[in-house]
Coordinates of C-alpha atoms and ligand atoms in Angstrom, one line a residue:
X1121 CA -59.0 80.6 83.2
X1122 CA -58.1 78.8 86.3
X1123 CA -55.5 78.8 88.9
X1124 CA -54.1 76.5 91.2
X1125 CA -50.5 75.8 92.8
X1126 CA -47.9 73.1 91.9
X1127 CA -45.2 72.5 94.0
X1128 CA -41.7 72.1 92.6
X1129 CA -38.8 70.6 94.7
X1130 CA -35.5 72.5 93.7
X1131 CA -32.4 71.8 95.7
X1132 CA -34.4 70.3 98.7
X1133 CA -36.5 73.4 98.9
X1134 CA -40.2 73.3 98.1
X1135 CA -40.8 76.2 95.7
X1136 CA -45.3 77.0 94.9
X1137 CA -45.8 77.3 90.8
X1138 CA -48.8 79.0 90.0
X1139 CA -50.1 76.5 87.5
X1140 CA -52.7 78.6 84.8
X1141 CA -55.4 76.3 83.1
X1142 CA -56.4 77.5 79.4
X1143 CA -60.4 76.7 78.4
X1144 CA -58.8 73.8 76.8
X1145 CA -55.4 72.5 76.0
X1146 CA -52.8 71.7 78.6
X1147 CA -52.6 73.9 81.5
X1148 CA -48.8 75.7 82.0
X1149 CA -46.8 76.1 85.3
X1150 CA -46.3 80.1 85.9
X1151 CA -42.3 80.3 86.0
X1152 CA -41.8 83.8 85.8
X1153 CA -40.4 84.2 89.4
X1154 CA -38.5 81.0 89.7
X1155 CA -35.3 82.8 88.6
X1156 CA -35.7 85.2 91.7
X1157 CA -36.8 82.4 93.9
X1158 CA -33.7 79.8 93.3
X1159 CA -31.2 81.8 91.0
X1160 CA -31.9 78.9 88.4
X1161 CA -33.3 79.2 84.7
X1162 CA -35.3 77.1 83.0
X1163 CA -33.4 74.9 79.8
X1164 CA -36.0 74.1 76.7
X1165 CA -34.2 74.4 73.5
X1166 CA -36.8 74.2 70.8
X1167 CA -39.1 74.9 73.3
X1168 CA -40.9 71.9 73.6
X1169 CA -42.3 72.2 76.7
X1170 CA -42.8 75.6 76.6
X1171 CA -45.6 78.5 76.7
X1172 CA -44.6 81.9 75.9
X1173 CA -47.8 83.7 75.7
X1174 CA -51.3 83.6 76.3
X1175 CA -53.2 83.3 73.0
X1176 CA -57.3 83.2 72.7
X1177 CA -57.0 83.0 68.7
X1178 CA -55.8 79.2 67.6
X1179 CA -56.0 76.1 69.2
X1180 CA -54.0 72.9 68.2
X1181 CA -54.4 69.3 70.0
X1182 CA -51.7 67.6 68.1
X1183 CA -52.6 64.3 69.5
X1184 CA -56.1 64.1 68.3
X1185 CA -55.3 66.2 64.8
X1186 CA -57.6 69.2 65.7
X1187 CA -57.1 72.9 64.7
X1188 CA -59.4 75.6 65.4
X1189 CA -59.9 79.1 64.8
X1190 CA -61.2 81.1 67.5
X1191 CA -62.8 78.1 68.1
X1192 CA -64.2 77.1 65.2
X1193 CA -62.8 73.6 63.6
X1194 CA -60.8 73.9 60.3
X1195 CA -62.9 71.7 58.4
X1196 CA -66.1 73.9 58.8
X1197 CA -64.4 77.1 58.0
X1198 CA -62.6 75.7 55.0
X1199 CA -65.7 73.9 53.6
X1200 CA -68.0 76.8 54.3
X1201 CA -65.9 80.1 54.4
X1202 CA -63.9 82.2 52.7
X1203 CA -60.5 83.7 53.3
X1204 CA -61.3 86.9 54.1
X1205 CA -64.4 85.9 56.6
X1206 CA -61.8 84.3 58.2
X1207 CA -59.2 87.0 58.1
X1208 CA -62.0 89.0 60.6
X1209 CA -62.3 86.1 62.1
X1210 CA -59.1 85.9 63.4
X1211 CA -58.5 89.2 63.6
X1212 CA -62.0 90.3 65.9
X1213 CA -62.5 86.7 67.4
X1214 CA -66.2 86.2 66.0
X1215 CA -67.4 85.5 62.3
X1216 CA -68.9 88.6 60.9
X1217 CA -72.4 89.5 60.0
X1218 CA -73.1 90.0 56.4
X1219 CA -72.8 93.8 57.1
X1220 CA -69.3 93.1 58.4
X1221 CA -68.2 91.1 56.2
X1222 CA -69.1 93.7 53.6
X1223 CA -67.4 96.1 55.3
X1224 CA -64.4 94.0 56.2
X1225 CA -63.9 92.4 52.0
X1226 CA -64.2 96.9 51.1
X1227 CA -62.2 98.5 53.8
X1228 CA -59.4 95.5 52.7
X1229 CA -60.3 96.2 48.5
X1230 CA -59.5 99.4 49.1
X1231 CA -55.5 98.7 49.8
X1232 CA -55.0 96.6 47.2
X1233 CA -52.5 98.8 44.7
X1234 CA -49.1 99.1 46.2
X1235 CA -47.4 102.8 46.2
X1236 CA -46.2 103.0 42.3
X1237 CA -42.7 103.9 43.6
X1238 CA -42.9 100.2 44.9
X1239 CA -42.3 99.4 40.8
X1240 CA -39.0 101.1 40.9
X1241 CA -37.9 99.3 43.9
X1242 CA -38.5 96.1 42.4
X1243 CA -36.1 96.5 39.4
X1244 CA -32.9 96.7 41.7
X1245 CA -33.3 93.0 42.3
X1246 CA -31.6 90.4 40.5
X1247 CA -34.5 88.7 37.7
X1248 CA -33.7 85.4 39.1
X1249 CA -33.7 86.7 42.8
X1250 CA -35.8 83.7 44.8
X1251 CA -39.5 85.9 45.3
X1252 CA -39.1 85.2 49.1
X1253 CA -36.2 87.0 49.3
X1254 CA -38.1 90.2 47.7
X1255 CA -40.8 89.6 49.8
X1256 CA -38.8 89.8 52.9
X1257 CA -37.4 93.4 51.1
X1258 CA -41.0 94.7 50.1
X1259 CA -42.6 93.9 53.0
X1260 CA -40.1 95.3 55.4
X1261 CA -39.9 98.2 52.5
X1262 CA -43.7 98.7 53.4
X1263 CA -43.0 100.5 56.7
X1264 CA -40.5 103.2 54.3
X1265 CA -43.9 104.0 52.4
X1266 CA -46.7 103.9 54.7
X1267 CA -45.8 106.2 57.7
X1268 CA -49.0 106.9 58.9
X1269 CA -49.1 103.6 59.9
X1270 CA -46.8 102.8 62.1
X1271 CA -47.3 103.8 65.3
X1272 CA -48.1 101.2 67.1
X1273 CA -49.6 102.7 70.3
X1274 CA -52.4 104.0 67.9
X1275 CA -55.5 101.5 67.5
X1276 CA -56.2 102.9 64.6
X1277 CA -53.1 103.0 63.1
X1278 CA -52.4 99.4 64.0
X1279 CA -55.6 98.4 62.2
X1280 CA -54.9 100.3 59.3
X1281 CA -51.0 98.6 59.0
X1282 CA -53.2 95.2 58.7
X1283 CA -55.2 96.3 56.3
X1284 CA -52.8 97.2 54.0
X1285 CA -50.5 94.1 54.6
X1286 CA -53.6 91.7 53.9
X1287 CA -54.4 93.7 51.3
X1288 CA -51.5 94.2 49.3
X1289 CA -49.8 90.7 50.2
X1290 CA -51.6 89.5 46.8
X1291 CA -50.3 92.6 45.1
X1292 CA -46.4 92.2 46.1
X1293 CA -46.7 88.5 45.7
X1294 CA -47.4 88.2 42.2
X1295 CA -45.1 91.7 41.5
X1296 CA -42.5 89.0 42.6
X1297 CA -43.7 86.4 40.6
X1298 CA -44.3 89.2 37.4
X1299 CA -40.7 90.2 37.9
X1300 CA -39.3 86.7 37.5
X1301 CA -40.5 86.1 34.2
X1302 CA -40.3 89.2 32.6
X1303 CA -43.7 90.1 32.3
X1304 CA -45.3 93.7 33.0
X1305 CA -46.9 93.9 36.5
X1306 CA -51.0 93.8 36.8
X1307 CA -52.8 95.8 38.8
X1308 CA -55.5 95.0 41.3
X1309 CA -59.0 95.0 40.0
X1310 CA -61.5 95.6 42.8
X1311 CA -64.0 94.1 41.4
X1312 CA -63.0 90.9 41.6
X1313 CA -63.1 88.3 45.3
X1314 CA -59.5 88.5 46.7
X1315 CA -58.3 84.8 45.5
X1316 CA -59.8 85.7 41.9
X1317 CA -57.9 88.9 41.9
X1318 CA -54.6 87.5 43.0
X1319 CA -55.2 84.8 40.1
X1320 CA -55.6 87.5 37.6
X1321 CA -52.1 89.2 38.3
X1322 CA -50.0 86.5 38.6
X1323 CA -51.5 84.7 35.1
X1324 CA -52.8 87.3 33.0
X1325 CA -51.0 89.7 30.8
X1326 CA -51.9 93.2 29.6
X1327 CA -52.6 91.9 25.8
X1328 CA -55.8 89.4 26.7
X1329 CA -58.6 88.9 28.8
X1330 CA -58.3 86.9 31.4
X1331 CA -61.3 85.3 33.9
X1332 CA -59.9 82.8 36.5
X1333 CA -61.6 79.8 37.1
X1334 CA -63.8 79.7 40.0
X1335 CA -63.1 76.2 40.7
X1336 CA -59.1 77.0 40.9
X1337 CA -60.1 80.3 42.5
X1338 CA -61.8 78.1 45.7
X1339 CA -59.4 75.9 46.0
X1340 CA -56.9 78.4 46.7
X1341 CA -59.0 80.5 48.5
X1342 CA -59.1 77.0 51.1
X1343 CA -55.4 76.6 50.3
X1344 CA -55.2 80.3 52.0
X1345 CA -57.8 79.8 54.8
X1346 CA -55.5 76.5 55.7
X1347 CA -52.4 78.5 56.2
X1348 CA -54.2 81.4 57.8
X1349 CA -53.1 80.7 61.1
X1350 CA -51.3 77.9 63.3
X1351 CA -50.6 79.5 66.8
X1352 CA -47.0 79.8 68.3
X1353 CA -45.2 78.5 65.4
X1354 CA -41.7 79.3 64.5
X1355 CA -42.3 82.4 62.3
X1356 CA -45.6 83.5 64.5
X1357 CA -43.0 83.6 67.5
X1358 CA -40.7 85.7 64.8
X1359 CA -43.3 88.2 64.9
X1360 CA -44.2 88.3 68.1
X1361 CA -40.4 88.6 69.1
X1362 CA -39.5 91.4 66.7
X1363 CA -43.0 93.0 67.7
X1364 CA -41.9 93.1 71.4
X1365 CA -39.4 95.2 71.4
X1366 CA -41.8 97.8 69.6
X1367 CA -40.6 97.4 65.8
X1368 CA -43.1 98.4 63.4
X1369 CA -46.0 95.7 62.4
X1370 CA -44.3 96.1 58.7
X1371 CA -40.9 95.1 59.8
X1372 CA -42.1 92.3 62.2
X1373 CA -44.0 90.9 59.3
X1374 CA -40.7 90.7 57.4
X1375 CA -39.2 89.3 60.3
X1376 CA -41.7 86.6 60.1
X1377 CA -41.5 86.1 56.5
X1378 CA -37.5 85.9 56.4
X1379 CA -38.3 82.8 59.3
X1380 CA -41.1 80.9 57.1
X1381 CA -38.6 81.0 54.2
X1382 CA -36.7 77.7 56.0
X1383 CA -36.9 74.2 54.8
X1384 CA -38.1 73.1 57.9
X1385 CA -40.8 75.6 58.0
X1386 CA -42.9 77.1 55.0
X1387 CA -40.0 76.2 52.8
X1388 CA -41.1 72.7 53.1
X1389 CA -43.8 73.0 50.0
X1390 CA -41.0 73.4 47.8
X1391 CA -38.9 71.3 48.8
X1392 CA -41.5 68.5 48.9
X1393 CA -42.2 68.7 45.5
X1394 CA -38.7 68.5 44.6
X1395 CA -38.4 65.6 46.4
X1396 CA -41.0 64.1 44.6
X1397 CA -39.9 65.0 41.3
X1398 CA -36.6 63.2 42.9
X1399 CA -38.4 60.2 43.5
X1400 CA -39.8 60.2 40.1
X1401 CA -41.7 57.0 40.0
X1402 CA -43.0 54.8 42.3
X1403 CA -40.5 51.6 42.5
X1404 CA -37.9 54.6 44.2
X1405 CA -39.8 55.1 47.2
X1406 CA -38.3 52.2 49.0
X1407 CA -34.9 53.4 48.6
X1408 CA -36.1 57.2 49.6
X1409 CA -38.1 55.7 52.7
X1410 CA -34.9 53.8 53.4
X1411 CA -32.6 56.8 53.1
X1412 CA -35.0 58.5 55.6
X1413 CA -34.6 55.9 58.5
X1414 CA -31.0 55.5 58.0
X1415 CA -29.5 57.4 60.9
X1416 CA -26.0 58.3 59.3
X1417 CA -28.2 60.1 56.4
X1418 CA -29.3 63.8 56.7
X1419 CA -32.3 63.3 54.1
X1420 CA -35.9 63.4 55.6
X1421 CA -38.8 63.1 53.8
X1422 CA -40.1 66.8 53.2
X1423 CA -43.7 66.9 54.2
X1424 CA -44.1 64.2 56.9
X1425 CA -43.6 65.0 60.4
X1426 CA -44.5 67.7 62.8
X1427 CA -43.2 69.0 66.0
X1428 CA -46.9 69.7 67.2
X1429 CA -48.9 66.8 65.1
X1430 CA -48.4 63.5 66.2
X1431 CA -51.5 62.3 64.1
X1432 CA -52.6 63.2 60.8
X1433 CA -52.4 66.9 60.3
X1434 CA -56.4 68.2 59.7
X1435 CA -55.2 70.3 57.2
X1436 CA -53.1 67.7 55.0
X1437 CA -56.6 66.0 54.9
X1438 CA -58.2 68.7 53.2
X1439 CA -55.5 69.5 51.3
X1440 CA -55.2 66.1 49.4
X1441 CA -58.9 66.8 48.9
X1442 CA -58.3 69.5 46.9
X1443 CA -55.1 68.5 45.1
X1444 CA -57.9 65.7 43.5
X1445 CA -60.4 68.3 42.6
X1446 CA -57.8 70.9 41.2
X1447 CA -56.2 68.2 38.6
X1448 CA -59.7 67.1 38.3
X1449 CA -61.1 70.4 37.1
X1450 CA -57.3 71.0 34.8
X1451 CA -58.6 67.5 33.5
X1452 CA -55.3 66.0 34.4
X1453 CA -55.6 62.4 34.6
X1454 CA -52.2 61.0 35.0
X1455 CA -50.0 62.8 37.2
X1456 CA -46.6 61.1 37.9
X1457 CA -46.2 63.3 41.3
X1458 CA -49.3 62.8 42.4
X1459 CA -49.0 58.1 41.6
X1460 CA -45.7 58.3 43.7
X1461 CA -47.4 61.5 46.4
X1462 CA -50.2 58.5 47.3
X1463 CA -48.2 55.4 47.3
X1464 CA -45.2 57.0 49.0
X1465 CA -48.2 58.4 52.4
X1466 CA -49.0 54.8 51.6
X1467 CA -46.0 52.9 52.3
X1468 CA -44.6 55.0 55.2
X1469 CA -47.7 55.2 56.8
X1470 CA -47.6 51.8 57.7
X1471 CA -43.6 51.6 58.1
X1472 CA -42.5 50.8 61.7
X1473 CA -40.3 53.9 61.6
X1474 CA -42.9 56.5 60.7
X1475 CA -45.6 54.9 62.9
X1476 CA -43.4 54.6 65.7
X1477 CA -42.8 58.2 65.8
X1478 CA -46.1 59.5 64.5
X1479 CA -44.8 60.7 61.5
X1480 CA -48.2 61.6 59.2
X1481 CA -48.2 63.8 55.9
X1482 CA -48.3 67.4 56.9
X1483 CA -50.5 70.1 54.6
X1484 CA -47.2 71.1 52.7
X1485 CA -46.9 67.3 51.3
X1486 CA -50.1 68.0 48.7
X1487 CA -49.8 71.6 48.6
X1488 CA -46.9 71.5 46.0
X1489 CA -49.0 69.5 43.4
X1490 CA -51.9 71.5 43.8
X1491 CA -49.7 74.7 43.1
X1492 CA -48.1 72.9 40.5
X1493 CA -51.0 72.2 38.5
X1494 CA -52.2 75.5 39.1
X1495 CA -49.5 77.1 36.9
X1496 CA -47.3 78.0 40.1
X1497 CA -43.3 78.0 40.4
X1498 CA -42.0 76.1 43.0
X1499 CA -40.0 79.0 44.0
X1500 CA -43.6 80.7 44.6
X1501 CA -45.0 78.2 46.9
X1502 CA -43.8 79.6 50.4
X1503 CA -44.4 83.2 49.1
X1504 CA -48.2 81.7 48.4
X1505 CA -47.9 80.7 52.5
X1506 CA -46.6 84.0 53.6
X1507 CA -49.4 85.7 51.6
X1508 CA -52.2 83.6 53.2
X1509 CA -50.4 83.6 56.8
X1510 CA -49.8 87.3 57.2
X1511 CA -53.4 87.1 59.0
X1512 CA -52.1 84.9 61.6
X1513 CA -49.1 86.8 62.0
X1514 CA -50.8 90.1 62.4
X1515 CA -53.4 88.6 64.7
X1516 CA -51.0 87.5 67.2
X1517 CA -49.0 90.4 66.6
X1518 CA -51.8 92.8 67.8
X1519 CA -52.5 90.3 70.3
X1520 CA -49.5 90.9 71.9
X1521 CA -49.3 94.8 71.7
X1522 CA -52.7 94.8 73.7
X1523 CA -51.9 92.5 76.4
X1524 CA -50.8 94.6 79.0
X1525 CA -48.2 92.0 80.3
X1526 CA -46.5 92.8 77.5
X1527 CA -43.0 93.0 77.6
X1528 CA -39.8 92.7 75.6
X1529 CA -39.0 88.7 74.8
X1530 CA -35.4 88.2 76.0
X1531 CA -35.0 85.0 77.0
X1532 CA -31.9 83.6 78.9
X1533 CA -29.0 80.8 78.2
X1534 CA -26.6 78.3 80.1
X1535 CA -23.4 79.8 79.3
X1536 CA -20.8 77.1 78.6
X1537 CA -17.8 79.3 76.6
X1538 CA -14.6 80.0 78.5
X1539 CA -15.2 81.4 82.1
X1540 CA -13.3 84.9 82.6
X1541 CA -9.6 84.9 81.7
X1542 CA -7.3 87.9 80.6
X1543 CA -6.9 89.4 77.3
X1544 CA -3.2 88.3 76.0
X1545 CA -1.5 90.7 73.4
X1546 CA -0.9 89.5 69.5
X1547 CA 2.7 89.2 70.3
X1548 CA 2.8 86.7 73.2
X1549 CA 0.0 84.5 71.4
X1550 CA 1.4 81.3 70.2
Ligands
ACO1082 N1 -38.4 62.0 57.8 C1 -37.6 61.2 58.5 N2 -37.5 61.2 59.8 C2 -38.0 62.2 60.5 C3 -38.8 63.2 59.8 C4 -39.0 63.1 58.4 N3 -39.7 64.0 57.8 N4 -39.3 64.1 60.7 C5 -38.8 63.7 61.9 N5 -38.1 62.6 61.8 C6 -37.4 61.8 62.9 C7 -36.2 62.5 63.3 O1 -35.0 62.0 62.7 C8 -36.2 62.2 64.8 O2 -35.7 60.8 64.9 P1 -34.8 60.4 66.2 O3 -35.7 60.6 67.4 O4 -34.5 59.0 66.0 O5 -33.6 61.4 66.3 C9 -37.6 62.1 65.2 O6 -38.3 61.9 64.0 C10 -38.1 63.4 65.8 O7 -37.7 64.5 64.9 P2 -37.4 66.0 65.4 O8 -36.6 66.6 64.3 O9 -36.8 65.9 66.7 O10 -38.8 66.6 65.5 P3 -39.2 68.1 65.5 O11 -40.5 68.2 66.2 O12 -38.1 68.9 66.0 O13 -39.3 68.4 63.9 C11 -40.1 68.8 61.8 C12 -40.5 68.6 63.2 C13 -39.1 70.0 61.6 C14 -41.4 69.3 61.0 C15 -39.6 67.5 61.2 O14 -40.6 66.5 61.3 C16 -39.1 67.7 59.7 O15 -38.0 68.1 59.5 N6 -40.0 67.4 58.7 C17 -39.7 67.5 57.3 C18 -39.9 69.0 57.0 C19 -41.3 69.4 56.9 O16 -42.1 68.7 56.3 N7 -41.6 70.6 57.5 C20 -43.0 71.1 57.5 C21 -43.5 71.4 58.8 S1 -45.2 71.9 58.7 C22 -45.1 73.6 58.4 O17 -44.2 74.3 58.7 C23 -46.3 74.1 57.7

């Protein structure tokens, strides 16, 4: 990292900004003492234009569609990995040795079951409770079961919290899933790779045998390593801002689930599919696409559009990739979704509107077929997100907790409510 100085002209005095150049990426101006140096804030709602950490785990150049891990470009990782090499990945920063990754896949194995009394706390919810909304309760529940690992000023203990959170993310998840449709839960079998494992207990059932197919295992084991990470997005930030003030990493984990749930965030999946099955056939996507330009008309088109990507999202790319080869392996010919998915990326990628503001598919505009035809709920898609990102979120999260800047996020506000006035009794009100 570099340093230089930028000079910044406030109120006819000349104030020096450190400016702080990353290895790549743009570099940020240092306003940490501008507050002390001109009694003024800065305003960035959104922040759009603004850095709130140093990170040395994902990189994003929106403009040119690249996403790396730790360096390493998405493509590579998803056509050549697997989701738990890069788990260690982003959790130690370099791809592991065959010995590691040994290891890493055992020591993770090994956390899969959830504490039994976890079953109990289940059957106070609702059956048709939404599985996010347990998640955010089982996860956060987590830190009431495991107190030997939350002490966050212990290494150790730090590590062992992300073990058991990417270990027994599968377990919960399909609990949820299990729960909703009134089937008995299935345990873990250690035997199996983590994606095939998480297959078996959300599809199988005590009364057969059940082998998931490895082509549908892959593909969702890339669906996972896509989702894995994505730097300071909104639910990353969650963490990081729930982890600052010392929470445990279980409870800043539900923090950052309870954020993904949003429509504008992970709950996008869903509600991109149910936009499709709105649509319904292709001759409707003209009057959609028109809905979504008209100014007076709240709808958007779920899926397109990102506050980072102005080009095509890498991951979308892969993604439609494997939507083809998931129906092709399910031996699904025709799908409806998928006709009006292709022609709809079609049409608005070459509509004024969506090129004019760089509007491209983003990875959750395939991701809901490809769960679809997996034998996925829609109401399961962002809990099949918050499963694959809790890697990302615990990376940054220990990221944070050993940076020695570290300190509490609080940020600041322009205050525009009443100025001071006196309180006025009930009676003289009126
Ligand atoms: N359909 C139609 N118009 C859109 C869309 C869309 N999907 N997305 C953005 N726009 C328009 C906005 O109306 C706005 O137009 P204006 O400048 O005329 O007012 C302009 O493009 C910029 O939009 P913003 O909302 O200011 O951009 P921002 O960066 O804040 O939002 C977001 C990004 C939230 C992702 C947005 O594009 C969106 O709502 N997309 C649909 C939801 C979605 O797919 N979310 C998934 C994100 S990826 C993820 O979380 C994994």
């Amino acid at each position: 990292m570099s340093f230089s100085n930028s000079t910044l002209s406030v109120n006819g005095r000349q104030i020096e900004l450190p400016q702080k150049d990353g290895t790549i990426g743009p570099s940020v101006l240092d306003i940490g003492k501008l507050y002390a140096q001109t009694g003024l804030f800065t305003y960035d709602p959104g922040f759009t234009s603004t850095a709130a950490c140093e990170s040395k785990i994902t990189y994003i150049d929106g403009d040119e569609g690249i996403l790396l891990y730790r360096g390493y470009p998405i493509e590579q990782l998803a056509e050549h990995g697997d989701f738990l090499e890069t788990c260690y990945l982003l959790l130690y920063g370099e791809l592991p040795t065959a010995a590691q990754k040994a290891d890493f896949d055992y020591r993770v194995t090994r956390h899969t079951m959830v504490h039994d009394q976890m079953n109990r706390f289940f059957q106070g919810f609702r059956r048709d409770a939404h599985p996010m909304a347990i998640m955010v309760a089982c996860v956060g529940a987590l830190s009431a079961f495991y107190h030997d690992s939350t002490d966050i000023t212990d290494e150790k203990q730090r590590m062992v919290a992300s073990m058991r959170m990417i270990a027994k993310m599968p377990t919960l998840a399909a609990m949820a899933y299990k729960y909703s449709i009134g089937q008995p839960f299935v345990y873990p079998k250690n035997d199996l790779d983590y994606t095939s494992n998480f297959l078996r207990m959300c599809f199988a059932v005590p009364c057969e045998e059940y082998h998931a197919n490895p082509v549908l295992a892959r593909a969702l084991d890339r669906i996972f390593i896509l989702h894995a990470d994505h730097e300071q997005n909104a639910s990353t930030s969650t963490v990081r801002l729930a982890g600052s003030s010392g929470a445990n990493p279980f409870a800043c984990i539900a923090a950052g689930i309870a954020c993904l749930w949003g429509p504008a965030h992970g709950g996008a999946n869903e509600a991109a599919l149910k936009m499709l099955e709105e649509i319904g056939r292709p001759e409707r996507i003209p009057e959609y696409i028109a809905k979504a330009k008209d100014k007076n008309d709240p709808f958007r088109l779920m899926g397109f559009g990102h506050r980072v990507y102005k080009n095509y999202d890498p991951r979308a790319r892969i993604m439609a990739k494997t939507t083809h080869e998931v129906l092709a392996e399910l031996g699904i010919k025709d799908d409806p979704l998928l006709d009006v998915a292709v022609e709809l990326e079609q049409i608005a990628l070459k509509d004024e509107y969506f090129v004019e503001k760089k509007l491209y598919p983003n990875i959750d505009f395939y991701s809901g077929i490809t769960l679809k035809a997996m034998g996925f709920p829609t109401s399961m898609f962002t809990v099949l997100f918050a499963l694959a990102r809790t890697v990302g979120w615990i990376g940054q999260w220990a990221e944070m907790i050993e940076d020695p800047s570290q300190k509490i996020g609080r940020p600041r506000q322009l205050y525009v409510g009443p100025p001071k006035r006196e309180y006025v009794s009930i009676s003289q009100r009126g």
